[in-house]
Coordinates of C-alpha atoms in Angstrom, one line a residue:
X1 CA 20.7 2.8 -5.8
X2 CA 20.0 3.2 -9.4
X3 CA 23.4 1.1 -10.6
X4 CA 22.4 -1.5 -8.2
X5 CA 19.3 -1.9 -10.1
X6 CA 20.6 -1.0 -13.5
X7 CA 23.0 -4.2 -12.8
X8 CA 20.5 -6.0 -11.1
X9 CA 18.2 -5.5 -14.3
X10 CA 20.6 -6.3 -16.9
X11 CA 21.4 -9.7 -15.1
X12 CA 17.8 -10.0 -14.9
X13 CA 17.5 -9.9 -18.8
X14 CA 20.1 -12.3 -19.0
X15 CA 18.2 -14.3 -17.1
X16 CA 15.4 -13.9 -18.9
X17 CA 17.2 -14.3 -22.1
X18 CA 18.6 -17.4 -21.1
X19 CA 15.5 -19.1 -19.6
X20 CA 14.1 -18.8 -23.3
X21 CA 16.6 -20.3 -24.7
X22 CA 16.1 -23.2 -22.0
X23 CA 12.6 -23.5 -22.2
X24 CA 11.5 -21.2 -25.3
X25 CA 9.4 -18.4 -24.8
X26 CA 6.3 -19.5 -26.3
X27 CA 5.6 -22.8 -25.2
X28 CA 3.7 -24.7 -22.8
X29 CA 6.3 -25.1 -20.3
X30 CA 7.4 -21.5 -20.3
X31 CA 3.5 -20.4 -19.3
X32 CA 3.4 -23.3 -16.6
X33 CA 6.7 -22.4 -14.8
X34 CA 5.9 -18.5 -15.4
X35 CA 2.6 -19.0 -13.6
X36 CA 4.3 -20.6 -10.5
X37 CA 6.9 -18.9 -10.3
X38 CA 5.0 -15.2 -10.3
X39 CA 2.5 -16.2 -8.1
X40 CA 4.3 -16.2 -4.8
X41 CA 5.4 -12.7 -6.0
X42 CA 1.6 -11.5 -6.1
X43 CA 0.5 -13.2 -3.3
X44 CA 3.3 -11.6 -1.2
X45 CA 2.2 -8.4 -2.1
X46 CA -1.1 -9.5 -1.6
X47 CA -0.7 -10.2 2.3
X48 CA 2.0 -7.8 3.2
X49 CA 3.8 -5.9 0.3
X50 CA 2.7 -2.7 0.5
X51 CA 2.7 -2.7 3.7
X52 CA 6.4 -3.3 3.6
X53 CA 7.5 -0.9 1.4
X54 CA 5.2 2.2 2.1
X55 CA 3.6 2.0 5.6
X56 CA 6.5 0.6 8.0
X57 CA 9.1 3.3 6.3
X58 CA 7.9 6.3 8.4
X59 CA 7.5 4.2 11.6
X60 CA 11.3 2.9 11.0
X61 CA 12.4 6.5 10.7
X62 CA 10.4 7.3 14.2
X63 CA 11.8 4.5 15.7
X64 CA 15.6 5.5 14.5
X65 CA 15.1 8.4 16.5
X66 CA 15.0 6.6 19.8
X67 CA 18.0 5.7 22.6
X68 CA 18.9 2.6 20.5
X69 CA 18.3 3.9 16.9
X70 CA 15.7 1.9 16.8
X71 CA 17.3 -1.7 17.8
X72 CA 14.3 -2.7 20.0
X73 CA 11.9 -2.2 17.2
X74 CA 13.5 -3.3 14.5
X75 CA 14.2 -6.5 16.1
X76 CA 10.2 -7.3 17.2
X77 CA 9.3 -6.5 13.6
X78 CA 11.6 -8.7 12.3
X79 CA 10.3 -11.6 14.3
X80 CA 7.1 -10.6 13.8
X81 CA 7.8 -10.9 10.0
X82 CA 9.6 -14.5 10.4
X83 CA 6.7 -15.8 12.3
X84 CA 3.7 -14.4 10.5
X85 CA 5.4 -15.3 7.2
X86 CA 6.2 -18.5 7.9
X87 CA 2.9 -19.9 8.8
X88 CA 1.6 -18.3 5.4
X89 CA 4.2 -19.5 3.1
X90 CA 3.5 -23.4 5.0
X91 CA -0.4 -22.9 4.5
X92 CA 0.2 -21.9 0.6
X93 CA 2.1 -24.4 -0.1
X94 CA -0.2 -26.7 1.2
X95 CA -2.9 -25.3 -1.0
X96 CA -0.5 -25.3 -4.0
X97 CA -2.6 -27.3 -6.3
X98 CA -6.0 -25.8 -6.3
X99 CA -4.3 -22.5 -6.3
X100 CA -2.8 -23.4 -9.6
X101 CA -6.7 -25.1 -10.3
X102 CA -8.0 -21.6 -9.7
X103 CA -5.5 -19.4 -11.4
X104 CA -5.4 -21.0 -14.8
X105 CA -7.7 -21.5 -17.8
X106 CA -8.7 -24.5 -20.0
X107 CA -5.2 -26.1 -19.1
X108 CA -5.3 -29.8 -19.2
X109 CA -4.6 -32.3 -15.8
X110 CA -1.1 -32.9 -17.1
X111 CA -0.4 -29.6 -17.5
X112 CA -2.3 -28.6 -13.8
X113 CA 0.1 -31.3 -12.3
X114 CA 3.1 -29.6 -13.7
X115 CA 2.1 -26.1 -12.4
X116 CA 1.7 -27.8 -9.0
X117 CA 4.4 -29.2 -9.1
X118 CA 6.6 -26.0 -9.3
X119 CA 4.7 -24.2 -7.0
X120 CA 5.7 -26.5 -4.3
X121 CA 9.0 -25.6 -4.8
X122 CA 8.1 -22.0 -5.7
X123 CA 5.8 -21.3 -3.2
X124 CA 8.7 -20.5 -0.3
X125 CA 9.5 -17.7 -1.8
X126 CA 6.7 -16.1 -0.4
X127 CA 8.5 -16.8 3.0
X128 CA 11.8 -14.5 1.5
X129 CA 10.4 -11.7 0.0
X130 CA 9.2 -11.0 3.2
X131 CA 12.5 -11.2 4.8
X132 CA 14.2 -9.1 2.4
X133 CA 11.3 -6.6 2.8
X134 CA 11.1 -6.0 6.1
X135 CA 15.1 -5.8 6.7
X136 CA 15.7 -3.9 3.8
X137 CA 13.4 -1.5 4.8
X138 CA 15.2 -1.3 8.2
X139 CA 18.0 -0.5 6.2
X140 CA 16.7 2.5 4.4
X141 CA 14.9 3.8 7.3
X142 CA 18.6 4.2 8.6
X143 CA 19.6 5.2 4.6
X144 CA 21.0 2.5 3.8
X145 CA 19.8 2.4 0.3
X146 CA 22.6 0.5 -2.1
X147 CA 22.4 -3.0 -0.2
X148 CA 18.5 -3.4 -0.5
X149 CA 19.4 -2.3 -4.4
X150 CA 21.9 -4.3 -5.0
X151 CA 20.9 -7.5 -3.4
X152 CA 18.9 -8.8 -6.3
X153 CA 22.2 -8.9 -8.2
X154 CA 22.8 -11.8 -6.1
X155 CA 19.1 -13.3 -7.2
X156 CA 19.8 -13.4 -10.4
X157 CA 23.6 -14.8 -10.5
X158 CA 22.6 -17.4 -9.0
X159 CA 19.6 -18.2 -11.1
X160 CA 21.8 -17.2 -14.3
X161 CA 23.9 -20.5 -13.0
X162 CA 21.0 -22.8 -12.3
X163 CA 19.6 -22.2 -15.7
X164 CA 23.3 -22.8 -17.2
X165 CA 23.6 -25.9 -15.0
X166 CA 19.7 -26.5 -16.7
X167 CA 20.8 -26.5 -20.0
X168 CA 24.3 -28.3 -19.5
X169 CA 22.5 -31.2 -18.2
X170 CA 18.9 -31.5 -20.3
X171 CA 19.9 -29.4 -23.7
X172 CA 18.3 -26.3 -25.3
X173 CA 14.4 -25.8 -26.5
X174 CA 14.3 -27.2 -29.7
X175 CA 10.8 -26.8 -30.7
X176 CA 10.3 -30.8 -31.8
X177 CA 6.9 -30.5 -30.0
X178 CA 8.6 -32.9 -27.6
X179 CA 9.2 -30.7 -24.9
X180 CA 5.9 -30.9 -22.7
X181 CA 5.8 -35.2 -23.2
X182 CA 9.4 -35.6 -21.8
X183 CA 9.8 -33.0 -19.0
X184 CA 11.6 -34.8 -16.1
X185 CA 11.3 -34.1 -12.1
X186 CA 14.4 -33.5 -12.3
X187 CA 14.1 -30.6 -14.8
X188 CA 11.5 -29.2 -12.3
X189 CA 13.5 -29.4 -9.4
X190 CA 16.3 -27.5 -10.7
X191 CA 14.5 -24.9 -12.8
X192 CA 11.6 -24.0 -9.8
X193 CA 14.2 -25.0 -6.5
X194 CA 17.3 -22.7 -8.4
X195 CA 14.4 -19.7 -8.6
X196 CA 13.5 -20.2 -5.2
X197 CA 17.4 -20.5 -3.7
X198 CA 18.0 -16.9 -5.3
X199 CA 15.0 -15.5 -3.6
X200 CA 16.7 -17.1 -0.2
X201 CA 19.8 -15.5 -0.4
X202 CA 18.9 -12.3 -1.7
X203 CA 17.3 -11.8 1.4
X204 CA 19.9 -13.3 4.1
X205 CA 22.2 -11.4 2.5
X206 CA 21.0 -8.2 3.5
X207 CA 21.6 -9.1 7.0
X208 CA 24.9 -8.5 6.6
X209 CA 24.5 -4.4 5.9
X210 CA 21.6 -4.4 8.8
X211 CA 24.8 -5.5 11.4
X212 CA 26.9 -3.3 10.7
X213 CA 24.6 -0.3 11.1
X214 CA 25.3 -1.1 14.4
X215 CA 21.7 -2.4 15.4
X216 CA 21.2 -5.2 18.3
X217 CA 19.1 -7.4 16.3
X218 CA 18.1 -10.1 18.5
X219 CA 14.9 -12.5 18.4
X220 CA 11.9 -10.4 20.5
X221 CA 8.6 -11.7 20.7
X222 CA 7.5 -8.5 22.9
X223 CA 5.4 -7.4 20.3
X224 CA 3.1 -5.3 22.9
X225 CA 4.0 -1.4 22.3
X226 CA 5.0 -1.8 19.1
X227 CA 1.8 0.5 18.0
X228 CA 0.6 -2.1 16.1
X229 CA -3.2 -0.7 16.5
X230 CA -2.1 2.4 14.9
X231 CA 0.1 0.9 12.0
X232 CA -2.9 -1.8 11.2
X233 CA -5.1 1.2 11.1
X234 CA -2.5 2.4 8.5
X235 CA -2.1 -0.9 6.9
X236 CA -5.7 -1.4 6.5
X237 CA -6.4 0.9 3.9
X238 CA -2.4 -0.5 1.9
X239 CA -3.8 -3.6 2.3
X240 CA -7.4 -3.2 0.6
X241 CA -5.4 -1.5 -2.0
X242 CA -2.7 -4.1 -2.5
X243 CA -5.8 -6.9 -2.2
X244 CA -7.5 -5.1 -5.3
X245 CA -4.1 -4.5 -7.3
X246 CA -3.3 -8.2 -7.0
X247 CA -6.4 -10.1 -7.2
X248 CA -6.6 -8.0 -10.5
X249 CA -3.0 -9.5 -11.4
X250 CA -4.2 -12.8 -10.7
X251 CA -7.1 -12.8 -12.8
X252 CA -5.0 -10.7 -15.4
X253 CA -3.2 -14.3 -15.5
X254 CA -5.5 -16.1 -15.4
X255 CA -7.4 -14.9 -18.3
X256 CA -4.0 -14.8 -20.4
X257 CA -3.7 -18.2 -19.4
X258 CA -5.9 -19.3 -22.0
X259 CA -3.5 -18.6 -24.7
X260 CA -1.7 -21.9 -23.2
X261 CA -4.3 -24.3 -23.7
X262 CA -5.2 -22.3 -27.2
X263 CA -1.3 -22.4 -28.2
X264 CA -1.6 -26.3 -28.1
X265 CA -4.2 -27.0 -30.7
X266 CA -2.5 -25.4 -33.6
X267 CA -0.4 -27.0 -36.1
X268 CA 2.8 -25.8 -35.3
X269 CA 2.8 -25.3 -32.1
X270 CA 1.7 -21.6 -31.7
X271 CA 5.3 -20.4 -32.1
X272 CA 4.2 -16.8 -32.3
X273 CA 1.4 -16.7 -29.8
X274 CA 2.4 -15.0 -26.8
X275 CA 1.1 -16.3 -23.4
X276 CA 1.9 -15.3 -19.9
X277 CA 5.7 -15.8 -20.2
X278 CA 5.8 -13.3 -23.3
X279 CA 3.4 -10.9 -21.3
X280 CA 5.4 -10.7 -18.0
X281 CA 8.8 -10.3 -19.9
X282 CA 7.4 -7.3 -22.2
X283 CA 6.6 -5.7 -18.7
X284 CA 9.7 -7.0 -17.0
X285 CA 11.7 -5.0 -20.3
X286 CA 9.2 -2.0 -20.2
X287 CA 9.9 -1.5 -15.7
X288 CA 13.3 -1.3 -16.1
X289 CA 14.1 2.5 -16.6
X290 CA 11.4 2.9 -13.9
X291 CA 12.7 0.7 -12.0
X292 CA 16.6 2.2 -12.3
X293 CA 15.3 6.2 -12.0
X294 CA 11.8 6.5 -10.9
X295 CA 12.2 4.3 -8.5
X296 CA 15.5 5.0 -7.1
X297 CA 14.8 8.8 -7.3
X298 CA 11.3 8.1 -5.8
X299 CA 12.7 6.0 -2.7
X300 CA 14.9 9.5 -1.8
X301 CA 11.8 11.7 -2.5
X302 CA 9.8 9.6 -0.2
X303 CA 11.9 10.1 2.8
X304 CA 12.3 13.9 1.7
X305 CA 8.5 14.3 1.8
X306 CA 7.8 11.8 5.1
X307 CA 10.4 14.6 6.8
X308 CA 8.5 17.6 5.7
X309 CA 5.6 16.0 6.9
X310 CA 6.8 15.4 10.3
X311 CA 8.4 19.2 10.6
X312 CA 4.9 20.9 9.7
X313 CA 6.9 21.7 6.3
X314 CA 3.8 21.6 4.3
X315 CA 4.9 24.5 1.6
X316 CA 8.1 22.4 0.8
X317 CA 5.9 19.2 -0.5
X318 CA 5.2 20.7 -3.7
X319 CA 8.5 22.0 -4.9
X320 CA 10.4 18.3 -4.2
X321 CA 7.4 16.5 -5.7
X322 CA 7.9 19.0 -8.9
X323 CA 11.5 18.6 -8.9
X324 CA 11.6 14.5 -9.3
X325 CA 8.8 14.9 -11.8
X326 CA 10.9 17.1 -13.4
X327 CA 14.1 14.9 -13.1
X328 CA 13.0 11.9 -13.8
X329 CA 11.4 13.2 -17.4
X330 CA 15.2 12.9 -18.9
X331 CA 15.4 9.2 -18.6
X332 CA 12.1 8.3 -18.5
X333 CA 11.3 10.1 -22.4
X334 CA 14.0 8.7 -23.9
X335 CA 13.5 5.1 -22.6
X336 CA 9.5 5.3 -23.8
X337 CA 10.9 6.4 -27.7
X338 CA 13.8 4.0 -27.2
X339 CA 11.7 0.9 -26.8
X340 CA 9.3 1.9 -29.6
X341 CA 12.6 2.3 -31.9
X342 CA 13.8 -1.0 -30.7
X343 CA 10.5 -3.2 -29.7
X344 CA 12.1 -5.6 -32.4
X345 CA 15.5 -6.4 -31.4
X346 CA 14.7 -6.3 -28.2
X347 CA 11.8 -9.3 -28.4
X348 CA 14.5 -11.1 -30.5
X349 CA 17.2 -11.4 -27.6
X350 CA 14.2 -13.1 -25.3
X351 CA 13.1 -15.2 -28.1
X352 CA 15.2 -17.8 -27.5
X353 CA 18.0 -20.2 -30.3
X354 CA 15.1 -22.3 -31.3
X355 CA 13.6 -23.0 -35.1
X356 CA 11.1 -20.3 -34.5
X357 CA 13.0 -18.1 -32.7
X358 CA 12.3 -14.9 -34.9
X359 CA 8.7 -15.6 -34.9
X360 CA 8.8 -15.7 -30.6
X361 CA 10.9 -12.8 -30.8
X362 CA 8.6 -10.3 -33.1
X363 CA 5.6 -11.6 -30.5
X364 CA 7.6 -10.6 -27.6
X365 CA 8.7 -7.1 -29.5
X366 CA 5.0 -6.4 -30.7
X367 CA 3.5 -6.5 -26.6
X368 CA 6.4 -4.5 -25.5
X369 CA 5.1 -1.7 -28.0
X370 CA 2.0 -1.7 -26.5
X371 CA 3.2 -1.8 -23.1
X372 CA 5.5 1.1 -23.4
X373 CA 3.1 3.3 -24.6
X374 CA 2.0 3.8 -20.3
X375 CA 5.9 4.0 -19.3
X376 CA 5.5 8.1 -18.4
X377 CA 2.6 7.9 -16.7
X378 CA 3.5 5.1 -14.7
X379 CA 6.4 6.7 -13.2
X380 CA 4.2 10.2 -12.8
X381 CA 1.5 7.8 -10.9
X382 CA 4.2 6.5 -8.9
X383 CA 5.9 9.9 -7.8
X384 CA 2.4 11.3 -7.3
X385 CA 1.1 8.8 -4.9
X386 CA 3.9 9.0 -3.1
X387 CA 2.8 12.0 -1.1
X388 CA 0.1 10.5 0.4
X389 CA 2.3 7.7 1.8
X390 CA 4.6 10.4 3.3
X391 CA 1.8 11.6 5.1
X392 CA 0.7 8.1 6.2
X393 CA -2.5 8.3 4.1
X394 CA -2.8 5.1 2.8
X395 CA -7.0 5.4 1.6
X396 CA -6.7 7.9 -1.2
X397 CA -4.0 5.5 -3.1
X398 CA -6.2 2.6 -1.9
X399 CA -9.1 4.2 -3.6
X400 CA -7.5 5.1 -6.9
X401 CA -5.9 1.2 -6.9
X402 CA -9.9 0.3 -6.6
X403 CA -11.0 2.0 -9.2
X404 CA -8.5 1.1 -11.7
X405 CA -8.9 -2.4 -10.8
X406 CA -12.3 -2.0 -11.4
X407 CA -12.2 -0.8 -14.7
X408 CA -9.0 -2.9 -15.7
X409 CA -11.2 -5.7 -14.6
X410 CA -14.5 -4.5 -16.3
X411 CA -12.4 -4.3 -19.6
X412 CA -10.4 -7.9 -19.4
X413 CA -14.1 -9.8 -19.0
X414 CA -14.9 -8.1 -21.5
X415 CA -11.9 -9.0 -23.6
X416 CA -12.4 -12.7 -22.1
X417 CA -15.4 -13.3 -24.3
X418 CA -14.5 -11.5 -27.0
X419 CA -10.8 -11.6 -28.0
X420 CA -9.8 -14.5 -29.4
X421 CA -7.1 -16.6 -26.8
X422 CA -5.0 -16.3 -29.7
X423 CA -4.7 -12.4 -29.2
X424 CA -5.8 -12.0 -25.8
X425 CA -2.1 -11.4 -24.6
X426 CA -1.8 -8.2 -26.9
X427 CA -4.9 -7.2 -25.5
X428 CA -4.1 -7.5 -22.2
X429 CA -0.4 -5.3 -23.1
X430 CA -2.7 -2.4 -24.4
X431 CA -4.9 -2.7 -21.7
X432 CA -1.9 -2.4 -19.3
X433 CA -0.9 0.7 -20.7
X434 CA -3.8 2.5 -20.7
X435 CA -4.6 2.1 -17.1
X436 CA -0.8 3.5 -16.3
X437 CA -2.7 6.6 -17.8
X438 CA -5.6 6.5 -16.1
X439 CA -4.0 6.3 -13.0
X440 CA -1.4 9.1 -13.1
X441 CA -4.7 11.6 -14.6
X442 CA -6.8 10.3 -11.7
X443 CA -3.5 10.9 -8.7
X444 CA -3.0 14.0 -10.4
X445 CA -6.5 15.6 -9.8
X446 CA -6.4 14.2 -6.0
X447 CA -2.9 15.4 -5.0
X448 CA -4.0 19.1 -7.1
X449 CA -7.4 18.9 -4.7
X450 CA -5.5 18.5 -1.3
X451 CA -2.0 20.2 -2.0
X452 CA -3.0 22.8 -4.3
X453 CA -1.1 23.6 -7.9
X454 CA 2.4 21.5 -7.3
X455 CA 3.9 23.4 -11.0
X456 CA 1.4 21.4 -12.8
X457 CA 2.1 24.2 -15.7
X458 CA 6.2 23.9 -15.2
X459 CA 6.4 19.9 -15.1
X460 CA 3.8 19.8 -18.4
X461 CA 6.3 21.9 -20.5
X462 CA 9.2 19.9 -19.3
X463 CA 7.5 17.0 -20.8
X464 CA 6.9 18.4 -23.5
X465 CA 10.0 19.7 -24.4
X466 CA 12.3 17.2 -23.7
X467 CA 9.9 14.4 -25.4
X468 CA 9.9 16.5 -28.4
X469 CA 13.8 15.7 -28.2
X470 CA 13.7 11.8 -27.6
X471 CA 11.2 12.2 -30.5
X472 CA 14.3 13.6 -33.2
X473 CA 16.7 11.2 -31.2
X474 CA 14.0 8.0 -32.4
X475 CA 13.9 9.0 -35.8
X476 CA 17.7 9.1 -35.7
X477 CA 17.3 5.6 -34.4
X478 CA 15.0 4.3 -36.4
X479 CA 17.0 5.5 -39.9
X480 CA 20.5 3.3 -38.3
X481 CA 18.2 0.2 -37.3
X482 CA 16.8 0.3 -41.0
X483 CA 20.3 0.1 -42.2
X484 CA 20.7 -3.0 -39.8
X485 CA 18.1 -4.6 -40.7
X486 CA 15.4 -4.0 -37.9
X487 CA 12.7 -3.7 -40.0
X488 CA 12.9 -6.3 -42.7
X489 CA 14.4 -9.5 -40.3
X490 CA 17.8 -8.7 -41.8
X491 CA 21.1 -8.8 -39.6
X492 CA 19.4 -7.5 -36.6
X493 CA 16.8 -10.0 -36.4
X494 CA 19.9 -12.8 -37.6
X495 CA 20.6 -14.0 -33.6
X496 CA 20.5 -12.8 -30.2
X497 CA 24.0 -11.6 -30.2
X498 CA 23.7 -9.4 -33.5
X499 CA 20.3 -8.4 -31.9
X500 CA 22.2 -7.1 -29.1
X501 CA 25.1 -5.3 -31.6
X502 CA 22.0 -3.7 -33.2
X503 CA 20.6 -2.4 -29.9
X504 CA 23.9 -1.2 -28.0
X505 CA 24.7 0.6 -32.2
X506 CA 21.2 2.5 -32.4
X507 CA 21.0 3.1 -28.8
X508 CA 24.8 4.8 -28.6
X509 CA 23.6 6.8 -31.7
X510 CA 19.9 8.3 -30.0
X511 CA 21.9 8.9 -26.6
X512 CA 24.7 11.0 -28.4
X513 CA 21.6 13.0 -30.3
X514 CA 19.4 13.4 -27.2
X515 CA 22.0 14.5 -24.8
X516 CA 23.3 16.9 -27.7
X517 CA 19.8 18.4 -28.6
X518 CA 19.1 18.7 -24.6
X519 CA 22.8 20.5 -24.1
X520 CA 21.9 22.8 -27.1
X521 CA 18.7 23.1 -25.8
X522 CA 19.9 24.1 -22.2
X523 CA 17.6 21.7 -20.5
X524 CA 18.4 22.6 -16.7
X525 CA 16.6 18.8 -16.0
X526 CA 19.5 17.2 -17.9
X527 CA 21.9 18.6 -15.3
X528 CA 19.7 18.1 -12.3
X529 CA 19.8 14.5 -13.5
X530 CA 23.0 13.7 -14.1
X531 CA 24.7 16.0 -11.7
X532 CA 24.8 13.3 -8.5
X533 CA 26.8 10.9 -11.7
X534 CA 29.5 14.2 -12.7
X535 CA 30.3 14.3 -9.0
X536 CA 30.3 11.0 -8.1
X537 CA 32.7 9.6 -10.8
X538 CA 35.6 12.7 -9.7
X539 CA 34.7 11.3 -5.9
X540 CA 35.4 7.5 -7.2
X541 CA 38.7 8.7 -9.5
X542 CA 39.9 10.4 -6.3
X543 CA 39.7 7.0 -3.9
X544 CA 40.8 5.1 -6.8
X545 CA 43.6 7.1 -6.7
X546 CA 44.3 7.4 -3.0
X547 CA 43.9 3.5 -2.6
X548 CA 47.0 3.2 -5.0

């Protein structure tokens, strides 16, 4: 699971890296096609996500247990899912425009035509992500994990060509303020219709792995019996909480959204003034070692817990949930102090091969600062809640969503009237962070209150000890990247490629230091982490071998 992410997250950087480089990173166009393109994302969650991912898992497993492994059930939710989504994704897309209307700020007509423009091409992705939700669920109810991991991988090679075919055929940003006057439909075609074809295939392609489980999926419109009175009464409470979460994402955008039309009015085009695109790829860089560990090792836990559950195994809950806490600190740690080190070169490799490339790069580099600064407690909010979803309570995390969202959305009106649109995308980083914090103090208290003490004590000091580690390993870090130039725009600040030479060098040098100090140290985490990877490269060696 976590090397399909880890390789669908490095292609997804590429990605990223190369859509700058297509588009820029602090432009117009960038916001416009970021905005459509993210939407459908939200608004999937919105109607169905959670509800997915969380509250179908434990009725999959039930189902697994039956005659057929579940092949009845499977197949009715399935069709359920292709029907329900598709008369959705044909009734957004219809209301593509004044969605576009609504969820942006002081944009001009020209530029509300190009937004609605992609979303019509965007907009089916809403239709996909159900797909590959629902089946790859199926899939880990019967734990199946890798394919629903590695999928994406697919997503993003794809896209990784259509934005190669992009600049083959229309150039690279240049930053002659020409960009937004001479954008082509056929430039929107490809870019938006590319982002959507990935999305298509990364989720037919999982039914390839649901086959060979050995499942009769067949088209079932039976939907009677399927207990859908008692999973709605389930799903209610996910989908309050998703509804929150996302509407709060929407007007997150929206507000940042200003910094588009703000951009526009300066001389030189706002070059370093980070919008939405900047935003959403310092959090797409800050969720990727909680996407590769804390979610991978959270997707296991999950099942764990939603078995102790069923088997009355109430006094095992706390141990597991202390154990991936536990785990999960090794990576984690070191990623949060990694990022701070590196925040520069990092921005640089998304900041595009334009004239102002170093000044879109440090923008990029100073939000992923203040976004990393929530990275622990967003994977400890994440492993926390989980709990509740393995017993099928899906209020208490709908109530903790509410009242973040209330508070995150107290705070960014607040910043709406006073923040300049100039900085309102740093606030909106900080603000980010912070409510990662809030959240993992608040799920702490509630999972204490109903499960009792889970080695609240035990999992603190293992925080402590190995970030006082990753600490030493960043200062080592920091003295090698100030040899490269990191902090005066020297060679590591020179282009993306010796921005990426300056990475791999300081980030080789704080992984030999941490995993030294921890070994000295005798960490027991450190082997508990990377003791499934010892045992599973003798296990590859050994079919390597046999195969020859």
């Amino acid at each position: 699971m976590a090397s399909g992410t880890m390789v669908s997250r490095v292609l997804g950087f590429a990605r990223t890296a190369l859509l700058a480089v297509a588009i820029g990173s602090t432009t117009a166009v960038a916001d416009i096609f970021e905005k459509a393109n993210v939407i459908p994302t939200i608004i999937f969650m919105l109607l169905a996500g959670g509800i997915f991912n969380v509250v179908l898992v434990p009725q999959l497993i039930k189902a697994s247990q039956a005659a057929d492994r579940g092949s009845a059930y499977t197949s009715k939710l399935i069709t359920l899912t292709v029907v329900v989504m598709a008369l959705a994704t044909a009734l957004l897309t219809l209301l593509a425009g004044p969605i576009i209307q609504a969820l942006s700020s002081g944009w001009t007509p020209q530029q509300v035509a190009l937004g609605t423009a992609f979303a019509y091409w965007c907009m089916p992705q809403v239709f996909f992500y159900g797909v590959y939700a629902v089946v790859g669920q199926a899939l880990n109810a019967h734990s199946r994990f890798g394919a629903y991991m590695w999928a994406p991988v697919l997503n993003n090679v794809v896209q990784i060509g259509v934005i190669g075919a992009f600049i083959f055929l229309f150039g690279a940003y240049r930053a002659d303020g020409q960009q937004f006057e001479t954008w082509s439909s056929q430039q929107t075609w490809l870019l938006a219709g590319g982002s959507t074809l990935g999305i298509a295939l990364q989720a037919l392609v999982l039914f390839i792995p649901l086959m060979r489980t050995g499942l009769h999926i067949r088209p079932d419109f039976g939907w009677r019996g399927m207990g859908l009175r008692h999973v709605g009464k389930i799903a209610a409470w996910t989908l309050a909480s998703m509804t929150v979460g996302n509407i709060a994402s929407l007007i997150y955008g929206r507000i940042v959204s200003g910094a588009t039309a703000a951009r526009a009015q300066l001389p030189d085009g706002g070059a370093g003034v980070p919008g939405e695109y900047a935003l959403n790829t310092s959090q797409l860089i800050t969720v990727l070692p909680h996407s590769i560990f804390a979610l991978s090792l959270a997707t296991v836990l999950f099942n764990e817990l939603s078995s102790h559950f069923a088997k009355k195994e109430r006094d095992l809950i706390a141990p597991a949930l202390a154990r991936g806490l536990k785990t999960t600190a090794v990576p984690i740690l070191f990623a949060t102090v990694a990022f701070i080190v590196l925040a520069g070169p990092v921005g640089r490799i998304f900041g595009g091969t334009s004239a102002n490339a170093v000044e879109s790069g440090a923008a990029i580099g100073q939000l992923l600062l203040l976004t990393t600064l929530g990275l622990p407690f967003k994977s400890v909010h994440f492993f926390l809640i989980r709990v509740f979803y393995a017993e099928e309570d899906t209020k208490t995390p709908m109530l903790i969503q509410t009242i973040i969202a209330v508070i995150g959305l107290i705070v960014a009106f607040i910043m709406a009237f006073t923040v300049p649109p100039l900085q309102i995308a740093f606030a909106m980083a900080l603000l980010y962070g912070v409510t990662n914090v809030l959240s993992a103090i608040i799920a702490h208290f509630l999972v204490v209150r109903r499960y009792g003490d889970y080695g609240v004590a035990s999992v603190v000091d293992t925080y402590l000890r190995i970030g006082w580690i990753a600490v030493i390993s960043g200062v080592v870090g920091a003295g090698v990247l100030y040899l490269l130039g990191g902090f005066t725009h020297g060679f590591a600040w020179d282009s993306i490629l010796t921005a990426i030479v300056s990475i791999v060098v300081v980030g080789l040098v704080m992984a030999v230091v941490y995993i030294v100090l921890l070994k000295r140290s005798a960490v027991p985490e450190l082997d508990e982490f990377l003791g499934p990877l010892a045992r599973r490269i003798p296990n590859l060696a050994r079919a390597s071998r046999a195969r020859r």
